[in-house]
Short mmCIF file of C-alpha atoms and ligand atoms in Angstrom, two decimals:
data_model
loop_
_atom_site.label_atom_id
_atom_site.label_comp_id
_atom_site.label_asym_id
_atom_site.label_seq_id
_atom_site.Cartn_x
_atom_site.Cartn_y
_atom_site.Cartn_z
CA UNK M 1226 -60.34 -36.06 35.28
CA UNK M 1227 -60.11 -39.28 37.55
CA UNK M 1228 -59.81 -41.90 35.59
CA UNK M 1229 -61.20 -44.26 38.71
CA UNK M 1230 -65.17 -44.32 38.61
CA UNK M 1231 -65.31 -46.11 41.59
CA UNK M 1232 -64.79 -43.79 43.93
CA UNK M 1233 -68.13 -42.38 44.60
CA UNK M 1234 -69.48 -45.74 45.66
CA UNK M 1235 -72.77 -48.03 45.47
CA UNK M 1236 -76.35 -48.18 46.53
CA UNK M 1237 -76.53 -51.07 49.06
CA UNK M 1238 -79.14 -52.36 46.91
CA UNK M 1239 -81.82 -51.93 44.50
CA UNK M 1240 -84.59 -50.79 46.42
CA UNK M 1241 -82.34 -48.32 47.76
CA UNK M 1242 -82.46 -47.04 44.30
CA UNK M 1243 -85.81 -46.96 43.77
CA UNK M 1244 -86.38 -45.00 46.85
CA UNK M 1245 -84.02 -42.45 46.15
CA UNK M 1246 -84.58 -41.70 43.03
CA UNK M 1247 -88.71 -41.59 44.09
CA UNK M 1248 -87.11 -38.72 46.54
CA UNK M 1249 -85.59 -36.80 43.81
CA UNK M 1250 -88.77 -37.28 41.19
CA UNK M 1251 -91.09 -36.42 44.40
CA UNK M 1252 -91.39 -33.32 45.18
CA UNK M 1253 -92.63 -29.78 44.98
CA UNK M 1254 -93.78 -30.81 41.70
CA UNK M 1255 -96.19 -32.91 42.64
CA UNK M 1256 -97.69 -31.63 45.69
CA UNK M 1257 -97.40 -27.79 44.75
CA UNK M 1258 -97.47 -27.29 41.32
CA UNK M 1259 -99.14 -30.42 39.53
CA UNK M 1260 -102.79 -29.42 41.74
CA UNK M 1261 -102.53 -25.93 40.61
CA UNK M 1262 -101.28 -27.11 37.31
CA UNK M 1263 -104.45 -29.17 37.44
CA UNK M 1264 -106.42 -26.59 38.93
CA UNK M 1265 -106.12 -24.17 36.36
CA UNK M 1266 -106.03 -26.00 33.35
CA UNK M 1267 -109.65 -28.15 33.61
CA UNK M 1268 -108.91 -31.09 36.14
CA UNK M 1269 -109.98 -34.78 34.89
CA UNK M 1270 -108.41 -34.41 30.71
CA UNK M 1271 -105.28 -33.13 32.59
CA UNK M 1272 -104.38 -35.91 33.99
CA UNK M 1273 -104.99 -38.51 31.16
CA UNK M 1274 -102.72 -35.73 29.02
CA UNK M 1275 -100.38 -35.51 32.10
CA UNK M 1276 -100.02 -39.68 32.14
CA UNK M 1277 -100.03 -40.18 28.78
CA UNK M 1278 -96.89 -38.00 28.70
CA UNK M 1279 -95.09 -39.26 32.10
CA UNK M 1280 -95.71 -43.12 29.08
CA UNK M 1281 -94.58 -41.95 26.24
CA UNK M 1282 -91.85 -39.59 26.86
CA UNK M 1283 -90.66 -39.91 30.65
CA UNK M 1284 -90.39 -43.24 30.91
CA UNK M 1285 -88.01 -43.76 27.65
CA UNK M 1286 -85.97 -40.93 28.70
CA UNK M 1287 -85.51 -41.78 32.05
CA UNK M 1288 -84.40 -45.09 30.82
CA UNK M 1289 -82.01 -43.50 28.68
CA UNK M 1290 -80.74 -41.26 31.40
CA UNK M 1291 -80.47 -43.66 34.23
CA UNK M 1292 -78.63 -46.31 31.22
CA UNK M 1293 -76.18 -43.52 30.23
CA UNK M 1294 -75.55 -42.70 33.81
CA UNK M 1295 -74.47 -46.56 34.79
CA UNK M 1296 -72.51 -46.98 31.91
CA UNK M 1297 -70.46 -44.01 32.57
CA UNK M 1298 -69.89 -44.36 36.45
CA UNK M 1299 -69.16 -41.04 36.64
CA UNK M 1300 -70.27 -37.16 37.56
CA UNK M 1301 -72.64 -36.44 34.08
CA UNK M 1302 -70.33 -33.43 33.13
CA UNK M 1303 -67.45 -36.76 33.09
CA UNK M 1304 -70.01 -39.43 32.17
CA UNK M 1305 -71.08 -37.87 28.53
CA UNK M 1306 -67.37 -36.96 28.23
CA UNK M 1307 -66.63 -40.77 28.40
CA UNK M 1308 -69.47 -42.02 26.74
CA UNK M 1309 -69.14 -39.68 23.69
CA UNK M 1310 -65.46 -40.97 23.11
CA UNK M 1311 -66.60 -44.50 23.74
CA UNK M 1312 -69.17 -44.03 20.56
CA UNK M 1313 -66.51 -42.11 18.97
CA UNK M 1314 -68.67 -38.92 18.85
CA UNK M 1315 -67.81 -35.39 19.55
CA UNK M 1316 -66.51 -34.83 22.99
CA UNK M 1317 -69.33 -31.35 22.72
CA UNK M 1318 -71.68 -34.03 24.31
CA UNK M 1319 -70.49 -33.04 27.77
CA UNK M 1320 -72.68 -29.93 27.28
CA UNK M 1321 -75.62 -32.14 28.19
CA UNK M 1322 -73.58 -32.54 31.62
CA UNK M 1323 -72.52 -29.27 31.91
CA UNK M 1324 -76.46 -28.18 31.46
CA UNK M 1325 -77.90 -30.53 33.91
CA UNK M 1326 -75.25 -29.41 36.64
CA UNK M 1327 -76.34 -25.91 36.20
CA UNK M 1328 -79.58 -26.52 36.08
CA UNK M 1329 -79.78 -28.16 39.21
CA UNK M 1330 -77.64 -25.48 40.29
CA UNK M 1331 -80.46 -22.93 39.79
CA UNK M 1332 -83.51 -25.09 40.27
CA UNK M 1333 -82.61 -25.65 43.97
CA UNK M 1334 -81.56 -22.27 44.67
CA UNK M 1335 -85.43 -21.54 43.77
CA UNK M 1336 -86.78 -24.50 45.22
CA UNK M 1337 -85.17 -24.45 48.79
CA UNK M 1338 -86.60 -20.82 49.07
CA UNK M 1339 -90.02 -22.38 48.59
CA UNK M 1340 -89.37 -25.66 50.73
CA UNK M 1341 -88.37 -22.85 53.31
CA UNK M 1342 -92.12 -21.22 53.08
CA UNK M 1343 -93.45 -25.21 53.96
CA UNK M 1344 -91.59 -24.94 56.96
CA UNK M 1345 -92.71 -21.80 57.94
CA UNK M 1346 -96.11 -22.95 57.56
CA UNK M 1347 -95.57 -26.54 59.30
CA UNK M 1348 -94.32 -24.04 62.16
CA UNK M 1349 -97.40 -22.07 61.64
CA UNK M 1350 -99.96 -25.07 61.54
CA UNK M 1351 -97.81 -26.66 64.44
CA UNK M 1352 -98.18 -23.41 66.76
CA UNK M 1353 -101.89 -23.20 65.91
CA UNK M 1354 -101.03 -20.21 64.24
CA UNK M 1355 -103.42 -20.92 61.77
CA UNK M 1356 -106.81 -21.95 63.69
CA UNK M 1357 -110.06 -19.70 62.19
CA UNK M 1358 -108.19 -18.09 60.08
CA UNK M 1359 -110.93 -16.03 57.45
CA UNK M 1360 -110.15 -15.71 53.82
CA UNK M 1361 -108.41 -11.96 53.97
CA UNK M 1362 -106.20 -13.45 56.72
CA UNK M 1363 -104.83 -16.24 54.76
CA UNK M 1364 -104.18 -14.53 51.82
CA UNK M 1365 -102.33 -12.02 54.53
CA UNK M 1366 -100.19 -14.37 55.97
CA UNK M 1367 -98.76 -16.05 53.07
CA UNK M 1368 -98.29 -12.33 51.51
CA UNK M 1369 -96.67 -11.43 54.70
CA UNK M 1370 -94.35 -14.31 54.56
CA UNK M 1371 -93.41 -13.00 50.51
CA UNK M 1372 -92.73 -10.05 51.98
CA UNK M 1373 -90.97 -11.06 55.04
CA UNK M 1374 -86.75 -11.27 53.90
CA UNK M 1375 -85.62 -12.28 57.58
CA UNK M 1376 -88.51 -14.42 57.77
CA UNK M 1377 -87.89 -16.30 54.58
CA UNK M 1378 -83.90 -16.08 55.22
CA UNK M 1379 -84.12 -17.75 58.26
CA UNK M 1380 -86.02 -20.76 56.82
CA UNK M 1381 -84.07 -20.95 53.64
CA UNK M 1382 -81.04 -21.10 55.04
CA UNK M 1383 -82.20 -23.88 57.38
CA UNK M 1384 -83.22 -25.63 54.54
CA UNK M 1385 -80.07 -25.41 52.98
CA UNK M 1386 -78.07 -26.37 55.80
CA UNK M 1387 -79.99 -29.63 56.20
CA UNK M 1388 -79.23 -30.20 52.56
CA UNK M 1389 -76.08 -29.58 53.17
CA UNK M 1390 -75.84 -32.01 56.27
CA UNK M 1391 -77.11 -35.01 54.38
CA UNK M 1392 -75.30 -34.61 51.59
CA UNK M 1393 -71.89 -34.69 53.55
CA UNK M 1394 -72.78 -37.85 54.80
CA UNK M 1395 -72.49 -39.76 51.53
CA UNK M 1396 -74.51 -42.05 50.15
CA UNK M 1397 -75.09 -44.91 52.00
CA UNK M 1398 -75.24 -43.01 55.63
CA UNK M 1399 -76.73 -39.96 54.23
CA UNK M 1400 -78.67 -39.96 51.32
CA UNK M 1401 -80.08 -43.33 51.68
CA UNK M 1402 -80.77 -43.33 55.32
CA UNK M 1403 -82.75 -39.95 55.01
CA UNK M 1404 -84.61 -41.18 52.07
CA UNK M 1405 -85.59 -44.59 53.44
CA UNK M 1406 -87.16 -43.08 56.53
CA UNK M 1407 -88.81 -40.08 54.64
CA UNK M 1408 -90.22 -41.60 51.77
CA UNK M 1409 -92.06 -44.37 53.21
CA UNK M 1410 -93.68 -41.84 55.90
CA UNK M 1411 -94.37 -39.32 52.52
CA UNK M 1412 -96.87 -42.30 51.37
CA UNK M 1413 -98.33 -43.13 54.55
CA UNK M 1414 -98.99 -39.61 55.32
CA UNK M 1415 -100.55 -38.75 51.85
CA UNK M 1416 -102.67 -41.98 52.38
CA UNK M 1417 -103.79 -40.56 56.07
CA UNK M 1418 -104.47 -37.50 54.47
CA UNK M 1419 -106.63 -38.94 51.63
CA UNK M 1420 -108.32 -41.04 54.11
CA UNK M 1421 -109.04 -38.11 55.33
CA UNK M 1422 -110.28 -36.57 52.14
CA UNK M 1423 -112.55 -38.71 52.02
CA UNK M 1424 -114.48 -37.89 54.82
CA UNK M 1425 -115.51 -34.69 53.96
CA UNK M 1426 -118.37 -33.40 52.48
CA UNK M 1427 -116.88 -32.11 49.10
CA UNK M 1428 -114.92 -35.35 48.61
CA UNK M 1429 -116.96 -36.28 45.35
CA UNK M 1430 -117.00 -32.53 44.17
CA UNK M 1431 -113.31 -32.87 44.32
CA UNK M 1432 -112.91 -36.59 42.79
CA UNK M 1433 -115.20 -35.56 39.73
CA UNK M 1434 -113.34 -32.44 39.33
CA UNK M 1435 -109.95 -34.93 39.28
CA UNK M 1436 -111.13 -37.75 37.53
CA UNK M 1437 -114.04 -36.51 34.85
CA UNK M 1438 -112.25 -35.71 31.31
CA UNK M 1439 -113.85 -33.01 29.71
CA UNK M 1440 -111.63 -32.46 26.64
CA UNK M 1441 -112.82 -29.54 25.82
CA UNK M 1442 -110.35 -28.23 27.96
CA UNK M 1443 -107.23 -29.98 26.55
CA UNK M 1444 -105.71 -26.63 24.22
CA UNK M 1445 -102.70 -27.05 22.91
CA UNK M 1446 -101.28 -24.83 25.69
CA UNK M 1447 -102.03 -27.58 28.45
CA UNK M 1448 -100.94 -29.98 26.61
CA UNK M 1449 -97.30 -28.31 26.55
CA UNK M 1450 -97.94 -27.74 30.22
CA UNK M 1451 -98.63 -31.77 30.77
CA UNK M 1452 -95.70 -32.30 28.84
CA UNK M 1453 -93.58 -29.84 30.41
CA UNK M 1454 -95.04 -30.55 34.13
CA UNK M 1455 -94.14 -34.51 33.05
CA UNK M 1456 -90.66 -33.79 32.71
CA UNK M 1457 -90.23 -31.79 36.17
CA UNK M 1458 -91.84 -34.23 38.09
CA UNK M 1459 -89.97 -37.12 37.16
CA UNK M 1460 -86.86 -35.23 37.62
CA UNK M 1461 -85.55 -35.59 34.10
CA UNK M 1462 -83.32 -33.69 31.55
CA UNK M 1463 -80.61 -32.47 34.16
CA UNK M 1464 -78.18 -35.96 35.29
CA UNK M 1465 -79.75 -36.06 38.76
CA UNK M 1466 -80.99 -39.65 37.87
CA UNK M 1467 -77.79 -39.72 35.44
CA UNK M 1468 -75.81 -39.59 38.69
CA UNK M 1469 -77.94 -41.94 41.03
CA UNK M 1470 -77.87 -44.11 37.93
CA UNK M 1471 -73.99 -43.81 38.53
CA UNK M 1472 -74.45 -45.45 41.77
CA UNK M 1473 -76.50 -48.26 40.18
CA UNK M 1474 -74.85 -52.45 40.72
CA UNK M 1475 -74.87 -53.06 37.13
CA UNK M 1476 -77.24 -56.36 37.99
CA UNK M 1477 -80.06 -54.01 38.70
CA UNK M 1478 -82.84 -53.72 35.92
CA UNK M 1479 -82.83 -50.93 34.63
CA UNK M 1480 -86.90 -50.77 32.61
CA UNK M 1481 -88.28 -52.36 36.16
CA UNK M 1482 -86.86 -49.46 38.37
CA UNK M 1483 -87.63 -46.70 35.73
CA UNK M 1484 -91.25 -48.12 35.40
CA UNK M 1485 -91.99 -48.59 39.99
CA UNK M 1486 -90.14 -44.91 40.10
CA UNK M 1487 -92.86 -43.23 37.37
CA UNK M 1488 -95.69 -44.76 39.10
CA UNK M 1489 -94.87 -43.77 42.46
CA UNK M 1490 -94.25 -40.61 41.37
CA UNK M 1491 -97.24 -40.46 39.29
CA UNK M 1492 -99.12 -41.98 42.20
CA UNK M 1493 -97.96 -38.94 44.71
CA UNK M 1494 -99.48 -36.23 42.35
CA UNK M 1495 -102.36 -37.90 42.23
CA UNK M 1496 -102.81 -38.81 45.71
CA UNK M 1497 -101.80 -34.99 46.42
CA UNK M 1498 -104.76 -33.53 44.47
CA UNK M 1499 -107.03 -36.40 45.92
CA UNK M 1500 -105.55 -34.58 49.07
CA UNK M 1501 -106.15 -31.18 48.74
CA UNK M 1502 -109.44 -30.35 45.77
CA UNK M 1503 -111.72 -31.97 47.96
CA UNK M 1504 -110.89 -30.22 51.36
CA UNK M 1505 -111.11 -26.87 48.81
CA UNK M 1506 -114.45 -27.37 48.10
CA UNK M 1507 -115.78 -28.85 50.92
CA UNK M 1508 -114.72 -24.98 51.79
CA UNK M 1509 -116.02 -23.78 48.66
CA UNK M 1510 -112.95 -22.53 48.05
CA UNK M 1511 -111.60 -21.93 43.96
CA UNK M 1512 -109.90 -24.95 43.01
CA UNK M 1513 -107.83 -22.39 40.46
CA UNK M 1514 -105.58 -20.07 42.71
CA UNK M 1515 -102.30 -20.87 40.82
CA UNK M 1516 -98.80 -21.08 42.71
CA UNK M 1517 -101.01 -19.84 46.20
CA UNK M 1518 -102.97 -23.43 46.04
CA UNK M 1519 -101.09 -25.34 48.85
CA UNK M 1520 -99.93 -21.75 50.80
CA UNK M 1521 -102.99 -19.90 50.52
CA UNK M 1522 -106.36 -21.82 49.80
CA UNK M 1523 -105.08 -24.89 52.09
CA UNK M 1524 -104.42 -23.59 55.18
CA UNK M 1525 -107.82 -21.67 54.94
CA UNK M 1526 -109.56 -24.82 54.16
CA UNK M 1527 -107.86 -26.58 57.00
CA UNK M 1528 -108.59 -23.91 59.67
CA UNK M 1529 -112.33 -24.85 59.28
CA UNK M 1530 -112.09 -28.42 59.47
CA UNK M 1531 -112.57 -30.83 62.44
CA UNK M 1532 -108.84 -31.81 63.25
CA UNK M 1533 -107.18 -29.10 60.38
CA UNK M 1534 -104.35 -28.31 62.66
CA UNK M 1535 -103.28 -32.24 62.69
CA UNK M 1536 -103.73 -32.61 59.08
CA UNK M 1537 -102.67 -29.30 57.84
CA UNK M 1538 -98.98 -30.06 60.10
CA UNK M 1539 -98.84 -33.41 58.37
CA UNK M 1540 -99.52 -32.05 55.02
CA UNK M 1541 -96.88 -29.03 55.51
CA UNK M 1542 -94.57 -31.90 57.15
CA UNK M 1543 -94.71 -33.96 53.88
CA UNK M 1544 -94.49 -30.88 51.75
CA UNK M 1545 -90.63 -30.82 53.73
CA UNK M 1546 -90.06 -34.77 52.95
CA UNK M 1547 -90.82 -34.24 49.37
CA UNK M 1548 -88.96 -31.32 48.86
CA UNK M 1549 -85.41 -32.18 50.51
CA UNK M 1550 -85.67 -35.78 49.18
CA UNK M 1551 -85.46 -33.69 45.78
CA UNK M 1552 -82.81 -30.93 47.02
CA UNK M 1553 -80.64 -33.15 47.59
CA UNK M 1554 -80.61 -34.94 44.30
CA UNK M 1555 -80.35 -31.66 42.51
CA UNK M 1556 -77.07 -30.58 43.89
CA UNK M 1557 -75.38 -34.39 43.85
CA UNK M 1558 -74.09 -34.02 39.85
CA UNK M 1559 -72.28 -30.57 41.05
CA UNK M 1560 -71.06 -32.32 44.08
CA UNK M 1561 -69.51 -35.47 42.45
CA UNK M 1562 -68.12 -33.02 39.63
CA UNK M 1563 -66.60 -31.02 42.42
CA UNK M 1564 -65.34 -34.52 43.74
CA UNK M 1565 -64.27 -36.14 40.24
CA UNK M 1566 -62.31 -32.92 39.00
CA UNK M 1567 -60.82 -31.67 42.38
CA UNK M 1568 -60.31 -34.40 44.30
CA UNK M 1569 -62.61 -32.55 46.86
CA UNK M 1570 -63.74 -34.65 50.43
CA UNK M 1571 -67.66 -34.99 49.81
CA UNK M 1572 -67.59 -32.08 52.69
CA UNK M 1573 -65.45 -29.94 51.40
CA UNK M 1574 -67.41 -30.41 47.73
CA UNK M 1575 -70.57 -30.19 49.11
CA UNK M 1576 -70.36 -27.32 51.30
CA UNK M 1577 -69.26 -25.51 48.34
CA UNK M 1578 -71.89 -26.55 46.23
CA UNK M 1579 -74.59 -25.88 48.58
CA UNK M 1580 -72.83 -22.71 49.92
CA UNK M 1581 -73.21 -21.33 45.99
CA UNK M 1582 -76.76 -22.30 45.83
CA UNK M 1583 -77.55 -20.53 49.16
CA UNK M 1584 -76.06 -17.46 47.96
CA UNK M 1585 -78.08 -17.36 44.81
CA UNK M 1586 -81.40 -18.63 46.33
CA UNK M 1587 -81.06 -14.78 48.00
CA UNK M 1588 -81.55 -13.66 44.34
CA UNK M 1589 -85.26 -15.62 44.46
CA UNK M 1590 -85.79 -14.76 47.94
CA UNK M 1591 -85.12 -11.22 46.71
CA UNK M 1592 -87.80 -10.94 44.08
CA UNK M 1593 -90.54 -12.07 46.39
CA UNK M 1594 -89.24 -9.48 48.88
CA UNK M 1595 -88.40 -6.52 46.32
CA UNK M 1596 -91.86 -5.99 45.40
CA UNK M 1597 -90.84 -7.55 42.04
CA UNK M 1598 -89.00 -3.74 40.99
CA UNK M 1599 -85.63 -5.77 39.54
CA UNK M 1600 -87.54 -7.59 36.32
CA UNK M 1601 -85.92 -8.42 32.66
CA UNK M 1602 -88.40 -8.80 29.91
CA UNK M 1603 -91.56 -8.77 32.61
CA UNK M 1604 -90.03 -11.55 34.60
CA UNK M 1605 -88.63 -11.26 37.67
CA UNK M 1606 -85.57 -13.21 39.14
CA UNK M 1607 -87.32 -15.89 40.36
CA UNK M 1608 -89.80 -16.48 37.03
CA UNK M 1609 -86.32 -15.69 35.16
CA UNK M 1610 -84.90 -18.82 36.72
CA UNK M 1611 -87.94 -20.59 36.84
CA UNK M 1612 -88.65 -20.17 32.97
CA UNK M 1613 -84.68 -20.97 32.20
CA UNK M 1614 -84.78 -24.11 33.70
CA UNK M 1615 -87.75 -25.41 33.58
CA UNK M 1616 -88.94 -24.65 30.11
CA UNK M 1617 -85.62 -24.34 28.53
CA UNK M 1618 -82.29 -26.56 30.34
CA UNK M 1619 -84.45 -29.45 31.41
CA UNK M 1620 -86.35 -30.42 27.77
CA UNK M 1621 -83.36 -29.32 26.01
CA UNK M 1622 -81.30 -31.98 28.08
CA UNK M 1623 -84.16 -34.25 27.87
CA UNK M 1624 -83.69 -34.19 23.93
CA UNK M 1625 -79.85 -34.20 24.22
CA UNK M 1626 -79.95 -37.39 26.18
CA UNK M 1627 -83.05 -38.98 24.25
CA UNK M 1628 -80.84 -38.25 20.95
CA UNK M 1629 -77.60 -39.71 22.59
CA UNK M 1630 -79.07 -42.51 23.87
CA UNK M 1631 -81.38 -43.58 20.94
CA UNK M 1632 -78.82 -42.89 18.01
CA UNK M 1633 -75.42 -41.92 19.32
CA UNK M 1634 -74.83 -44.92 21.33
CA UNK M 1635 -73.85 -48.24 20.04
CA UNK M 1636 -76.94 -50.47 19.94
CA UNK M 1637 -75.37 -53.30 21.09
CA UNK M 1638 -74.16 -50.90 24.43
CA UNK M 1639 -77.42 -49.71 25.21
CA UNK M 1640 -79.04 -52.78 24.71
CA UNK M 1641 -77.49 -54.93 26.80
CA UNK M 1642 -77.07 -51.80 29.24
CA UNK M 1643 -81.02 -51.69 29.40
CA UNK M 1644 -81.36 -55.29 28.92
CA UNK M 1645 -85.13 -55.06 28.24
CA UNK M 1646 -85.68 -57.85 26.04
CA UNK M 1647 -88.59 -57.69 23.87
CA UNK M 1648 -89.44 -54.04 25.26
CA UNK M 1649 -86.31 -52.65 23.49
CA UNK M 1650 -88.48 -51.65 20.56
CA UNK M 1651 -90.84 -49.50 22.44
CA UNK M 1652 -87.59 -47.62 24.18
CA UNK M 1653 -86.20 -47.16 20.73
CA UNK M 1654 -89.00 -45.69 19.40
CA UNK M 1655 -89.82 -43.77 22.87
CA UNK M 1656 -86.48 -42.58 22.78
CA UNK M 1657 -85.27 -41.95 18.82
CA UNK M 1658 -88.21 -40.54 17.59
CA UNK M 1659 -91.34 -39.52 20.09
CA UNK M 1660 -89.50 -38.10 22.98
CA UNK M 1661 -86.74 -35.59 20.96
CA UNK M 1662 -89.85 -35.09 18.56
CA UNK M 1663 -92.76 -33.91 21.60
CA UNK M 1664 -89.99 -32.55 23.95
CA UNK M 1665 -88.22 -29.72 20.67
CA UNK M 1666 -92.13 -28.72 20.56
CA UNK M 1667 -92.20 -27.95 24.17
CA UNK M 1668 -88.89 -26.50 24.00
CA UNK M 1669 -90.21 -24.08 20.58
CA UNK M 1670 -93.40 -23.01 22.35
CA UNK M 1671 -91.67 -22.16 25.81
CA UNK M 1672 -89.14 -19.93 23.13
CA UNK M 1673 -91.91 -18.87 21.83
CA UNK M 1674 -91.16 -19.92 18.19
CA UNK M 1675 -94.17 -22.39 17.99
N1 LIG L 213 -88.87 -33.68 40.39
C1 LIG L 213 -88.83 -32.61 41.31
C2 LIG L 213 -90.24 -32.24 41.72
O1 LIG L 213 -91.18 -32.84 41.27
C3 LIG L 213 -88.15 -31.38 40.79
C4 LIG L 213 -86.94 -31.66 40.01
C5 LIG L 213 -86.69 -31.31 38.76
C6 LIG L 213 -85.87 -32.42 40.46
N2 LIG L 213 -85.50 -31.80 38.36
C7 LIG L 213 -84.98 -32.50 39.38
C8 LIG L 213 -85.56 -33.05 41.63
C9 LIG L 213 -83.82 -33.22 39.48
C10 LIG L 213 -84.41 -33.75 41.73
C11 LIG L 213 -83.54 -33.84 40.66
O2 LIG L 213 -90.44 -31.34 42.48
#
């Protein structure tokens, strides 16, 4: 292991930070699954649920993990190696590395395969492929593009490659540069598109149907899924933020950054449902179509709306920001692993990385295709992966680095690493007892054991 952290280099400042680690918590998340999240589980009580959790349990951990991150300088497999040693704990706390790199690993091989079907519908929206389409035809073309391997191959691997290409740029000339122009455009393309929103007839339909608690709807089921749903969004559990925490000047606060990065990504779920529910009913379309939301309902809606081909190519356009802002923050802790341990170029390291994750995504890519015949216990590859990470690697990491930060640590390390004066307290108690508490019961029902 290099004993030289300083290798992988800096941010060029602290807003550079900010905005790259809103890429990474932006993403699919918010604009695909939070609406349908929302959609099925009774809009308005959702989201208090859904923001009470991104308070109480994102924000301490994500505290935690961008803290451990900066104090280890290092890939997160290395940085819990060091850190453990340094609190003269067992060195098993490089699991929580080990699990975040494989995570992200297996999230993006899922993820760019779904990225890829936003930029076959950008394509589609762009060509005016979509213009009048009827109900039976929508469902039809996003069925056909499930079915379609070569289709989805092509796209995919595009995706990948572009991930690829940034990411062997570095930091400053790569990730930051793509992340500064994209994420900035995200926001002022969500905003045109709520602006938009709000010019159509079911615009109130869909507000009330956002913003009206009825908490009869809150089961203990959604609020898992809030919980859950919290933890993906921000981007948590799996060292992505460990490792662009890595990258953090040590005079940048910590609590502020963690705070602006929740809210913006907070703010982009929101704005993406203030997006999309009202164009679906101005259609009245079902706000409740699951995973086919933003692939199936949308493009219907938008093919019946005075200027839908501009605003359904900007909303499949931002759908492609959002998502490769986040691929490329999944794969970084493999690639400065493969860096740290090898002594890999960041080419060399990251066409591996990338290369392994393309190969795999085929395995996703597959069980759309396959007509779902390879399943294990009812799931098939892709809801395999899907359940593995999501419900299992990323809370258990979540409570691996809430524990380590909260009670393994020295005090006096993470205190002055967080520096957050008379806030401490509430990131103590975020991070010792509520977060490992709420995140073991998400991690017990998704086992089923709870
Ligand atoms: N936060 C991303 C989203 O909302 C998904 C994600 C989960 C992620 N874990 C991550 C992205 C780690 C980057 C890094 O879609």
């Amino acid at each position: 292991m290099s004993e030289s952290p300083q290798h992988h280099g800096q941010w060029s400042s602290r807003i550079a930070f900010i905005i790259a680690a809103s890429g990474s918590a932006i993403g699919l998340g918010n604009i695909w699954k939070f609406p349908y999240l929302l959609g099925e589980n009774g809009g308005g009580a959702f989201v208090l649920v859904y923001i009470a959790c991104v308070i109480g349990i994102g924000l301490p951990i994500m505290m935690a993990e961008t803290m451990i991150g900066r104090r280890g300088q290092r890939s997160p497999i290395h940085t819990m190696t060091v850190l453990a040693k340094e609190a003269k704990a067992t060195p098993l706390w490089q699991i929580a590395g080990w699990l975040g790199v494989l995570a992200g690993f297996l999230i993006l091989s899922y993820y760019s395969v779904i990225a890829g079907w936003s930029m076959a519908y950008l394509f589609k929206m762009v060509g005016g492929f979509m213009d009048q389409v009827g109900p039976e035809e929508a469902q039809q073309v996003f069925m056909d593009l499930k079915a379609a391997a070569d289709v989805q191959l092509v796209w995919h691997s595009l995706f990948m490659a572009l991930t690829t290409a940034i990411l062997m740029k570095g930091l400053t000339e790569g990730i930051e540069r793509v992340t500064r122009v994209m994420i900035p455009s995200l926001f002022l393309m969500l905003l045109a598109l709520d602006v938009y929103a709000a010019t159509t007839p079911g615009f109130w339909e869909g507000m009330t149907f956002l913003f009206k608690p009825d908490f009869s709807k809150i089961t203990p089921d959604s609020l898992l899924i809030a919980m859950g749903q919290a933890f993906f969004s921000l981007g948590l559990g799996m060292g992505s933020i460990m490792i662009y925490g890595a990258y953090l000047p040590k005079n940048v606060s910590i609590g502020r950054s963690s705070v602006i990065v929740s809210i913006a990504d907070t703010a982009v779920a929101l704005m993406a449902g203030i997006a999309i529910f009202p164009v679906v009913f101005s259609n009245h379309l079902p706000p409740s179509m699951g995973p086919g939301l933003i692939f199936e309902t949308l493009p219907l809606a938008f093919s019946h709306m005075p200027l839908g081909a501009l605003f359904g190519s900007l909303f499949f356009l931002l759908v492609f920001f959002a998502a490769i802002t986040s691929a490329i923050a999944l794969i970084e802790p493999a690639i400065a692993y493969l860096i740290e341990t090898f002594d890999y170029s960041r080419q060399k390291a990251s066409a591996i990385a990338c290369g392994v994750c393309w190969f795999l995504g085929l395995g996703t890519l597959g069980s759309f295709t396959g007509g779902n015949q390879w399943q294990w216990h009812g799931k098939t590859f892709f809801e395999l992966i899907d359940f593995v990470t999501a419900d299992v690697m990323l809370p258990l990491g979540g409570i691996l680095i809430a524990v380590f930060a909260g009670w393994v640590m020295k005090e006096k390390v993470s205190a002055a690493e967080l520096d957050l004066g008379r806030y401490l307290r509430y990131w103590q108690i975020g991070s010792r007892y509520i977060a490992p508490l709420a995140v073991t019961l998400i991690l017990l029902k998704a086992l089923g054991l709870f």
